[in-house]
Amino acid sequence: MTVQLERGKMVGVAGDRQHPANEGRLCVKGSALHETLGERGRLKHPRVDGELVSWTAALDAVASRLETTRSEFGAGSVAAYLSGQLLTEDYYVANKLFKGFLGTPHVDTNSRLCMASAVAAYKRAFGADAVPCCYEDLECAELVVLVGSNLAWNHPVLYQRLKAAKQRNPLMRIVVIDPRVTDTCEMADLYLGIAPGSDARLFNALLSWMAITGQVDSRYLERHTSGFAEALAAAQADDVSLESVAAECGVDPERLETFYYWFASQLHVVTLYSQGINQSSSGTDKCQAIINCHLAGGKLGLPGAGPFSITGQPNAMGGREVGGLANQLAAHMDYHTPGAIDRVTRFWRTEALTPTLPDGPGLKAVELFDAIERGEIRAVWIMATNPVVSLPDAARIKRILARCPLVIVSDCMANAEVLDVADIVMPATGWAEKDGTVTNSERCISRQRGLLPPLGEARHDWAIMTAVAARLGYAEAFTYAHPSEIFDEHARLSGFENAGDGFRPFDISGLAGLTREAYDALAPTQWPVTAHAPNGTSRLFEDGRFATPDGRARLLPVRPSVPQQSLSARYPLRLNTGRVRDQWHTMTRTGRATRLMTHRAEPFVEIHPLDAETFGIVDRQLVELEGAGGCFRGRARVVTSQRPGELFAPMHWNAAFSGDAKVNTLVAPITDPISGQPESKHGAVSLKPLKTAWEATLIVADDVSFSPDLDCVYWAKIGLEHAQRWQLGGAPREADRDWLSWANANLPVGVSQWSRDDARGRLRASGFDGGRLCWWLMVGPPEALPALDWLDACFAREREATLAPFIRRRVLAGCESGAADVGAIVCSCHQVGRNAIVEAIRGGDHSVEALGARLACGTQCGSCQPELKALLEEQLTELTEPDARTQREENRHASL
Ligand SMILES: Nc1nc2c(c(=O)[nH]1)N[C@H]1C(S)=C(S)[C@@H](COP(=O)(O)OP(=O)(O)OC[C@H]3O[C@@H](n4cnc5c(=O)[nH]c(N)nc54)[C@H](O)[C@@H]3O)O[C@H]1N2
Ligand SMILES: Nc1nc2c(c(=O)[nH]1)N[C@H]1C(S)=C(S)[C@@H](COP(=O)(O)OP(=O)(O)OC[C@H]3O[C@@H](n4cnc5c(=O)[nH]c(N)nc54)[C@H](O)[C@@H]3O)O[C@H]1N2
Ligand SMILES: [Mo]
């Protein structure tokens, strides 16, 4: 990315045209970065036990409390929980400090919830956690299979690259395998709406199909692999007839056959997989089932081919490189890697320490929190992750942390829910302030340069840890004055005694010894970077030699299994969870950017029309999901993109944004036995309408603090540019709340004006503080809301003077007379609403390009193009044959 600075302030960002990964493109969250990391909402000062303190006091408290815990309860009573959103340099220092010097093995990361199954599978199959492919492979493949990946929303830049490649090569085919019809299906030639969790069965049967139809690459298998016969036998232990597989996977047999035929007959196949595969109680095996098919066909180690696990967080890969997972030691060495403990001890010079390096793996995320619950781990430092939202059984995680004797949190945002349970809080620098490196899915190391001074008292994560290390007496081993020194050490460790059999592909010794200037100027480089490959390596295993002791890749037998969270009479529906286009995880940053809140403003549940009917639910009403760990309240979206019997709810909302909308309270802490990754995609829940007596929208000026009262059964907070919008739902006993008295009693200024429409039970009121709009209230369902941008602008202080009496009357209506309602925002980058798009279509703009030319929608990040296409389809059918609409929706599943 490139940043535009004006008088030391970030005023705009753009894609870096020179960067090989994005070639100048940005997604909408990227292009809103300058809005999400400004001063508003940042964590600025350290706190100990709720009191603001100096940095010296905070660091002293961290060091002394960690030391006390360790000396009293042993090294294993201390833990670190890290994140793929740290820079590699931060990660390296954390790993070294906790494993090397504090001597605890319990260092795990949120990558456990994300990449752990993919990592475990690569290690089993290739002998190393090494992604064989590069992004270019997507462009030169003839067949791209997207499994459990909603690329259009979650990797929009890569999606646009793939789309452009498909336009250049009309023979390229794309297959999407996902239980939901997502926006990614827009460019699919074939869609398999698979039954949740049945992927291993599908790929096992593909392996068998390849064998039966004589489309395995025997030469490749013989020379470069082992285990084919066993893998095939396991696959064929189940009935592999197309009918049987199709029935179990819930797909059409003919389409399944088409997929098998395409895959088997094509050499240049990339299978790109993500959380629909990883977040499973058998995720490692699912990845293996995919890898087996690639190895059997020799579809690997050549351009346009390979099993490609795509990462999500900016630096998930960097964390894997330093060895930030609990089962790893450092730099792609595990504890059981022969000689590794001794090697790392010598490199870090920890021989003389007590305790020395741990002698075996530590606890993986879910287990780690169980150990906190049992009181075995008594101190945990949480960095750049929000586990009270993102871990399964999240309500319990929050209770566990609240009781843990020492919780240290470093974060950069003040609204991170984990701060609620922290004893010591430290403000970290954010993007554009931080300086270091990150690695992406294709092993490409990029510099992220610090451009702005730290905000408030924020400090770099590595610097915070270095200061703590010094207080613990380890100053000599943590002398870093600049991230380039950390990177140098990391690069040297990667190449340290790394040669011969069982070599470690992660070797960036070619980047060791960079001067600070050279580090600053470092161009994006794909590892390995060694004396043999000084400019990096785009593709791995081209010579068919793998990182296993015998140099062969392993096919392994896979026994498919179903989701472990089982459905029951009480919890009859399968809950799928995941992401929405414009939000990032727990919303600490994206939840504050107005334009990112417009695409999906409230927590929601997607429900198939048949289920909606069964459970008595209509579109847009409030509903409640219940699972073993708690409940979730949100707005229903009745959609045909869901399979009947399955629901989808976003992972994003939490206590900072809504009353009961944390989806992980519904997900059980069941994990894959090999990778330890939770089964986040397959919850079991019940569904019912949420009974409310009223719904209301309250908008309060930014500086007015408001919290919903106890009579709200539902609330969601939605940031506007100059105000906060609260969407509220009231308990049945509150049916005849006297709103005007309520407003007078509960809002900072009383009612200035109001209007009532008794026939429809609607009321509008607003309060002015002198000339300034202070609050605005509308009682009635949110469908009746006007477009809010005009009203939002009225809350801006600058408008004080213009809020003359005649404008005040318009404020009550919520819109300047004649101001068009833009409708739901479709294009977030250019803030183009549905109504404008519909109007343009009706006016004759009949393609995505024509709409882009007129309204600019879809021309920046492109991630709304699938929605534009769907709107075009909808409007054009409506224009030609009004009755066709329902039919079209019903056909949507089938026609893809
Ligand atoms: N907008 C946005 N983008 C992001 C993120 C974000 O928070 N917001 N987060 C980033 C991160 S950290 C990650 S890890 C990536 C994740 O990127 P993705 O993996 O694409 O994201 P998800 O939405 O979690 O899940 C992907 C799909 O898996 C499908 N799925 C569920 N169960 C199954 C199943 O049994 N089989 C199959 N085949 N599919 C299934 C879901 O329906 C969903 O469409 O996104 C990254 N990009
Ligand atoms: N049900 C369900 N649960 C899921 C998933 C799912 O699909 N379904 N997906 C899982 C996946 S793939 C992931 S990756 C996780 C993500 O889950 P989390 O990691 O918990 O989510 P984030 O909101 O990204 O949390 C990052 C935190 O770090 C802070 N931060 C950002 N940058 C920095 C920095 O440089 N330094 C410091 N110290 N702090 C920083 C942010 O303000 C934020 O509070 O969620 C997982 N949980
Ligand atoms: Mo992730």
PDB file of N, CA and C and ligand atoms in Angstrom, residues 83 85-86 90 110 113-114 275 279 313 383-387 389-391 410-413 416 428-431 434 461 577-579 584-589 651 663-664 667 680-681, ligand 2:
ATOM      1  N   SER A  83      -0.809 -13.758  17.737  1.00  0.00           N
ATOM      2  CA  SER A  83      -1.742 -13.506  16.645  1.00  0.00           C
ATOM      3  C   SER A  83      -1.039 -13.309  15.309  1.00  0.00           C
ATOM      4  N   GLN A  85      -1.651 -11.219  13.409  1.00  0.00           N
ATOM      5  CA  GLN A  85      -1.671  -9.798  13.067  1.00  0.00           C
ATOM      6  C   GLN A  85      -0.482  -9.065  13.670  1.00  0.00           C
ATOM      7  N   LEU A  86       0.409  -9.820  14.301  1.00  0.00           N
ATOM      8  CA  LEU A  86       1.682  -9.238  14.729  1.00  0.00           C
ATOM      9  C   LEU A  86       2.620  -9.255  13.529  1.00  0.00           C
ATOM     10  N   ASP A  90       7.815  -8.875  15.790  1.00  0.00           N
ATOM     11  CA  ASP A  90       7.130  -8.982  17.085  1.00  0.00           C
ATOM     12  C   ASP A  90       7.022 -10.450  17.498  1.00  0.00           C
ATOM     13  N   ASN A 110      -3.731 -17.250  17.559  1.00  0.00           N
ATOM     14  CA  ASN A 110      -5.043 -17.357  16.927  1.00  0.00           C
ATOM     15  C   ASN A 110      -4.963 -18.081  15.576  1.00  0.00           C
ATOM     16  N   LEU A 113      -6.908 -21.170  15.202  1.00  0.00           N
ATOM     17  CA  LEU A 113      -8.317 -21.152  14.805  1.00  0.00           C
ATOM     18  C   LEU A 113      -8.445 -21.018  13.302  1.00  0.00           C
ATOM     19  N   CYS A 114      -7.329 -20.956  12.624  1.00  0.00           N
ATOM     20  CA  CYS A 114      -7.314 -20.453  11.253  1.00  0.00           C
ATOM     21  C   CYS A 114      -6.555 -21.387  10.313  1.00  0.00           C
ATOM     22  N   GLN A 275     -11.201 -21.745   5.165  1.00  0.00           N
ATOM     23  CA  GLN A 275     -11.796 -22.130   6.442  1.00  0.00           C
ATOM     24  C   GLN A 275     -12.903 -23.182   6.354  1.00  0.00           C
ATOM     25  N   GLN A 279     -11.516 -25.338   9.413  1.00  0.00           N
ATOM     26  CA  GLN A 279     -12.233 -25.223  10.692  1.00  0.00           C
ATOM     27  C   GLN A 279     -13.171 -26.400  10.881  1.00  0.00           C
ATOM     28  N   GLN A 313      -5.001 -13.852   7.821  1.00  0.00           N
ATOM     29  CA  GLN A 313      -4.461 -12.677   8.478  1.00  0.00           C
ATOM     30  C   GLN A 313      -3.234 -12.188   7.732  1.00  0.00           C
ATOM     31  N   MET A 383      -1.804 -10.946  22.894  1.00  0.00           N
ATOM     32  CA  MET A 383      -1.322  -9.885  22.017  1.00  0.00           C
ATOM     33  C   MET A 383      -2.033  -9.924  20.672  1.00  0.00           C
ATOM     34  N   ALA A 384      -2.685  -8.850  20.296  1.00  0.00           N
ATOM     35  CA  ALA A 384      -3.246  -8.684  18.949  1.00  0.00           C
ATOM     36  C   ALA A 384      -4.293  -9.743  18.592  1.00  0.00           C
ATOM     37  N   THR A 385      -5.068 -10.151  19.558  1.00  0.00           N
ATOM     38  CA  THR A 385      -6.176 -11.059  19.280  1.00  0.00           C
ATOM     39  C   THR A 385      -7.221 -10.892  20.385  1.00  0.00           C
ATOM     40  N   ASN A 386      -8.440 -11.279  20.066  1.00  0.00           N
ATOM     41  CA  ASN A 386      -9.587 -10.981  20.921  1.00  0.00           C
ATOM     42  C   ASN A 386     -10.307 -12.287  21.271  1.00  0.00           C
ATOM     43  N   PRO A 387      -9.657 -13.149  22.071  1.00  0.00           N
ATOM     44  CA  PRO A 387     -10.154 -14.522  22.234  1.00  0.00           C
ATOM     45  C   PRO A 387     -11.536 -14.621  22.879  1.00  0.00           C
ATOM     46  N   VAL A 389     -13.978 -13.289  21.927  1.00  0.00           N
ATOM     47  CA  VAL A 389     -14.920 -13.262  20.811  1.00  0.00           C
ATOM     48  C   VAL A 389     -14.634 -14.405  19.829  1.00  0.00           C
ATOM     49  N   SER A 390     -13.354 -14.664  19.568  1.00  0.00           N
ATOM     50  CA  SER A 390     -13.027 -15.542  18.442  1.00  0.00           C
ATOM     51  C   SER A 390     -12.869 -17.015  18.794  1.00  0.00           C
ATOM     52  N   LEU A 391     -12.672 -17.344  20.078  1.00  0.00           N
ATOM     53  CA  LEU A 391     -12.547 -18.763  20.433  1.00  0.00           C
ATOM     54  C   LEU A 391     -13.935 -19.381  20.580  1.00  0.00           C
ATOM     55  N   SER A 410      -2.020  -6.601  25.178  1.00  0.00           N
ATOM     56  CA  SER A 410      -1.579  -5.451  24.381  1.00  0.00           C
ATOM     57  C   SER A 410      -2.426  -5.405  23.127  1.00  0.00           C
ATOM     58  N   ASP A 411      -3.010  -4.264  22.872  1.00  0.00           N
ATOM     59  CA  ASP A 411      -3.903  -4.092  21.729  1.00  0.00           C
ATOM     60  C   ASP A 411      -3.771  -2.647  21.264  1.00  0.00           C
ATOM     61  N   CYS A 412      -4.322  -2.365  20.085  1.00  0.00           N
ATOM     62  CA  CYS A 412      -4.232  -0.973  19.658  1.00  0.00           C
ATOM     63  C   CYS A 412      -5.590  -0.264  19.695  1.00  0.00           C
ATOM     64  N   MET A 413      -6.666  -1.003  19.977  1.00  0.00           N
ATOM     65  CA  MET A 413      -7.976  -0.363  19.995  1.00  0.00           C
ATOM     66  C   MET A 413      -8.605  -0.445  21.390  1.00  0.00           C
ATOM     67  N   ALA A 416     -11.627  -3.333  22.144  1.00  0.00           N
ATOM     68  CA  ALA A 416     -11.432  -4.780  22.052  1.00  0.00           C
ATOM     69  C   ALA A 416     -12.029  -5.410  23.317  1.00  0.00           C
ATOM     70  N   ALA A 428      -0.590  -0.679  21.921  1.00  0.00           N
ATOM     71  CA  ALA A 428       0.395  -1.020  20.889  1.00  0.00           C
ATOM     72  C   ALA A 428       0.213  -0.088  19.701  1.00  0.00           C
ATOM     73  N   THR A 429       1.282   0.085  18.958  1.00  0.00           N
ATOM     74  CA  THR A 429       1.181   0.872  17.724  1.00  0.00           C
ATOM     75  C   THR A 429       0.359   0.094  16.701  1.00  0.00           C
ATOM     76  N   GLY A 430      -0.166   0.801  15.733  1.00  0.00           N
ATOM     77  CA  GLY A 430      -0.964   0.148  14.700  1.00  0.00           C
ATOM     78  C   GLY A 430      -0.295   0.276  13.344  1.00  0.00           C
ATOM     79  N   TRP A 431      -0.966  -0.236  12.358  1.00  0.00           N
ATOM     80  CA  TRP A 431      -0.485  -0.168  10.979  1.00  0.00           C
ATOM     81  C   TRP A 431      -0.154   1.285  10.635  1.00  0.00           C
ATOM     82  N   LYS A 434       3.712   0.925  12.743  1.00  0.00           N
ATOM     83  CA  LYS A 434       4.591  -0.225  12.953  1.00  0.00           C
ATOM     84  C   LYS A 434       5.570  -0.384  11.800  1.00  0.00           C
ATOM     85  N   ASP A 461       5.037  -3.564  19.589  1.00  0.00           N
ATOM     86  CA  ASP A 461       4.943  -4.802  20.373  1.00  0.00           C
ATOM     87  C   ASP A 461       6.325  -5.351  20.731  1.00  0.00           C
ATOM     88  N   THR A 577     -20.604 -20.533  10.241  1.00  0.00           N
ATOM     89  CA  THR A 577     -20.207 -19.177  10.636  1.00  0.00           C
ATOM     90  C   THR A 577     -19.069 -18.704   9.748  1.00  0.00           C
ATOM     91  N   GLY A 578     -18.953 -17.401   9.600  1.00  0.00           N
ATOM     92  CA  GLY A 578     -17.848 -16.898   8.784  1.00  0.00           C
ATOM     93  C   GLY A 578     -17.914 -15.395   8.643  1.00  0.00           C
ATOM     94  N   ARG A 579     -17.442 -14.922   7.512  1.00  0.00           N
ATOM     95  CA  ARG A 579     -17.174 -13.495   7.367  1.00  0.00           C
ATOM     96  C   ARG A 579     -18.151 -12.765   6.463  1.00  0.00           C
ATOM     97  N   TRP A 584     -13.953  -6.905   9.501  1.00  0.00           N
ATOM     98  CA  TRP A 584     -12.758  -7.682   9.838  1.00  0.00           C
ATOM     99  C   TRP A 584     -12.943  -8.240  11.247  1.00  0.00           C
ATOM    100  N   HIS A 585     -13.043  -9.557  11.333  1.00  0.00           N
ATOM    101  CA  HIS A 585     -13.088 -10.273  12.611  1.00  0.00           C
ATOM    102  C   HIS A 585     -13.937  -9.601  13.674  1.00  0.00           C
ATOM    103  N   THR A 586     -13.296  -9.183  14.775  1.00  0.00           N
ATOM    104  CA  THR A 586     -14.095  -8.737  15.911  1.00  0.00           C
ATOM    105  C   THR A 586     -14.396  -7.238  15.831  1.00  0.00           C
ATOM    106  N   MET A 587     -14.218  -6.650  14.675  1.00  0.00           N
ATOM    107  CA  MET A 587     -14.682  -5.303  14.328  1.00  0.00           C
ATOM    108  C   MET A 587     -14.003  -4.165  15.079  1.00  0.00           C
ATOM    109  N   THR A 588     -12.928  -4.451  15.806  1.00  0.00           N
ATOM    110  CA  THR A 588     -12.340  -3.377  16.615  1.00  0.00           C
ATOM    111  C   THR A 588     -12.003  -2.169  15.747  1.00  0.00           C
ATOM    112  N   ARG A 589     -11.600  -2.422  14.506  1.00  0.00           N
ATOM    113  CA  ARG A 589     -11.279  -1.299  13.632  1.00  0.00           C
ATOM    114  C   ARG A 589     -12.386  -1.056  12.599  1.00  0.00           C
ATOM    115  N   MET A 651     -19.213 -14.019  12.160  1.00  0.00           N
ATOM    116  CA  MET A 651     -18.364 -14.185  13.348  1.00  0.00           C
ATOM    117  C   MET A 651     -18.032 -12.856  14.015  1.00  0.00           C
ATOM    118  N   VAL A 663     -21.272 -15.053  17.929  1.00  0.00           N
ATOM    119  CA  VAL A 663     -21.621 -16.356  17.380  1.00  0.00           C
ATOM    120  C   VAL A 663     -20.860 -17.485  18.080  1.00  0.00           C
ATOM    121  N   ASN A 664     -19.686 -17.172  18.591  1.00  0.00           N
ATOM    122  CA  ASN A 664     -18.903 -18.242  19.216  1.00  0.00           C
ATOM    123  C   ASN A 664     -19.456 -18.724  20.550  1.00  0.00           C
ATOM    124  N   VAL A 667     -20.719 -22.061  19.408  1.00  0.00           N
ATOM    125  CA  VAL A 667     -19.822 -23.063  18.839  1.00  0.00           C
ATOM    126  C   VAL A 667     -19.156 -23.818  19.993  1.00  0.00           C
ATOM    127  N   SER A 680     -15.222 -24.587  13.941  1.00  0.00           N
ATOM    128  CA  SER A 680     -16.011 -23.346  13.990  1.00  0.00           C
ATOM    129  C   SER A 680     -17.113 -23.266  12.941  1.00  0.00           C
ATOM    130  N   LYS A 681     -17.083 -24.140  11.956  1.00  0.00           N
ATOM    131  CA  LYS A 681     -18.055 -24.038  10.867  1.00  0.00           C
ATOM    132  C   LYS A 681     -19.310 -24.884  11.103  1.00  0.00           C
TER     133      LYS A 681
HETATM  134  N1  LIG B   2     -17.116 -18.966  14.760  1.00  0.00           N
HETATM  135  C1  LIG B   2     -15.991 -18.592  14.169  1.00  0.00           C
HETATM  136  N2  LIG B   2     -14.936 -18.207  14.905  1.00  0.00           N
HETATM  137  C2  LIG B   2     -13.777 -17.853  14.303  1.00  0.00           C
HETATM  138  C3  LIG B   2     -13.658 -17.895  12.896  1.00  0.00           C
HETATM  139  C4  LIG B   2     -14.797 -18.295  12.128  1.00  0.00           C
HETATM  140  O1  LIG B   2     -14.774 -18.340  10.890  1.00  0.00           O
HETATM  141  N3  LIG B   2     -15.936 -18.647  12.806  1.00  0.00           N
HETATM  142  N4  LIG B   2     -12.461 -17.573  12.313  1.00  0.00           N
HETATM  143  C5  LIG B   2     -11.242 -17.719  13.116  1.00  0.00           C
HETATM  144  C6  LIG B   2     -10.098 -17.088  12.432  1.00  0.00           C
HETATM  145  S1  LIG B   2      -9.697 -17.729  10.904  1.00  0.00           S
HETATM  146  C7  LIG B   2      -9.392 -16.071  12.961  1.00  0.00           C
HETATM  147  S2  LIG B   2      -7.978 -15.536  12.162  1.00  0.00           S
HETATM  148  C8  LIG B   2      -9.758 -15.500  14.275  1.00  0.00           C
HETATM  149  C9  LIG B   2      -9.573 -13.989  14.373  1.00  0.00           C
HETATM  150  O2  LIG B   2      -9.952 -13.566  15.634  1.00  0.00           O
HETATM  151  P1  LIG B   2      -9.167 -12.463  16.488  1.00  0.00           P
HETATM  152  O3  LIG B   2      -7.716 -12.537  16.262  1.00  0.00           O
HETATM  153  O4  LIG B   2      -9.598 -12.619  17.888  1.00  0.00           O
HETATM  154  O5  LIG B   2      -9.820 -11.154  15.865  1.00  0.00           O
HETATM  155  P2  LIG B   2      -9.336  -9.689  15.568  1.00  0.00           P
HETATM  156  O6  LIG B   2     -10.524  -8.819  15.664  1.00  0.00           O
HETATM  157  O7  LIG B   2      -8.588  -9.668  14.300  1.00  0.00           O
HETATM  158  O8  LIG B   2      -8.368  -9.384  16.786  1.00  0.00           O
HETATM  159  C10 LIG B   2      -7.163  -8.720  16.610  1.00  0.00           C
HETATM  160  C11 LIG B   2      -6.959  -7.776  17.783  1.00  0.00           C
HETATM  161  O9  LIG B   2      -5.639  -7.230  17.707  1.00  0.00           O
HETATM  162  C12 LIG B   2      -5.680  -5.820  17.704  1.00  0.00           C
HETATM  163  N5  LIG B   2      -4.531  -5.407  16.907  1.00  0.00           N
HETATM  164  C13 LIG B   2      -4.477  -5.154  15.578  1.00  0.00           C
HETATM  165  N6  LIG B   2      -3.224  -4.887  15.205  1.00  0.00           N
HETATM  166  C14 LIG B   2      -2.437  -4.986  16.314  1.00  0.00           C
HETATM  167  C15 LIG B   2      -1.037  -4.854  16.553  1.00  0.00           C
HETATM  168  O10 LIG B   2      -0.239  -4.573  15.675  1.00  0.00           O
HETATM  169  N7  LIG B   2      -0.602  -5.061  17.835  1.00  0.00           N
HETATM  170  C16 LIG B   2      -1.459  -5.377  18.850  1.00  0.00           C
HETATM  171  N8  LIG B   2      -0.941  -5.601  20.061  1.00  0.00           N
HETATM  172  N9  LIG B   2      -2.781  -5.474  18.642  1.00  0.00           N
HETATM  173  C17 LIG B   2      -3.266  -5.315  17.394  1.00  0.00           C
HETATM  174  C18 LIG B   2      -7.047  -5.461  17.210  1.00  0.00           C
HETATM  175  O11 LIG B   2      -7.459  -4.200  17.696  1.00  0.00           O
HETATM  176  C19 LIG B   2      -7.916  -6.607  17.752  1.00  0.00           C
HETATM  177  O12 LIG B   2      -8.381  -6.359  19.038  1.00  0.00           O
HETATM  178  O13 LIG B   2     -11.125 -15.811  14.570  1.00  0.00           O
HETATM  179  C20 LIG B   2     -11.388 -17.188  14.536  1.00  0.00           C
HETATM  180  N10 LIG B   2     -12.720 -17.458  15.074  1.00  0.00           N
END
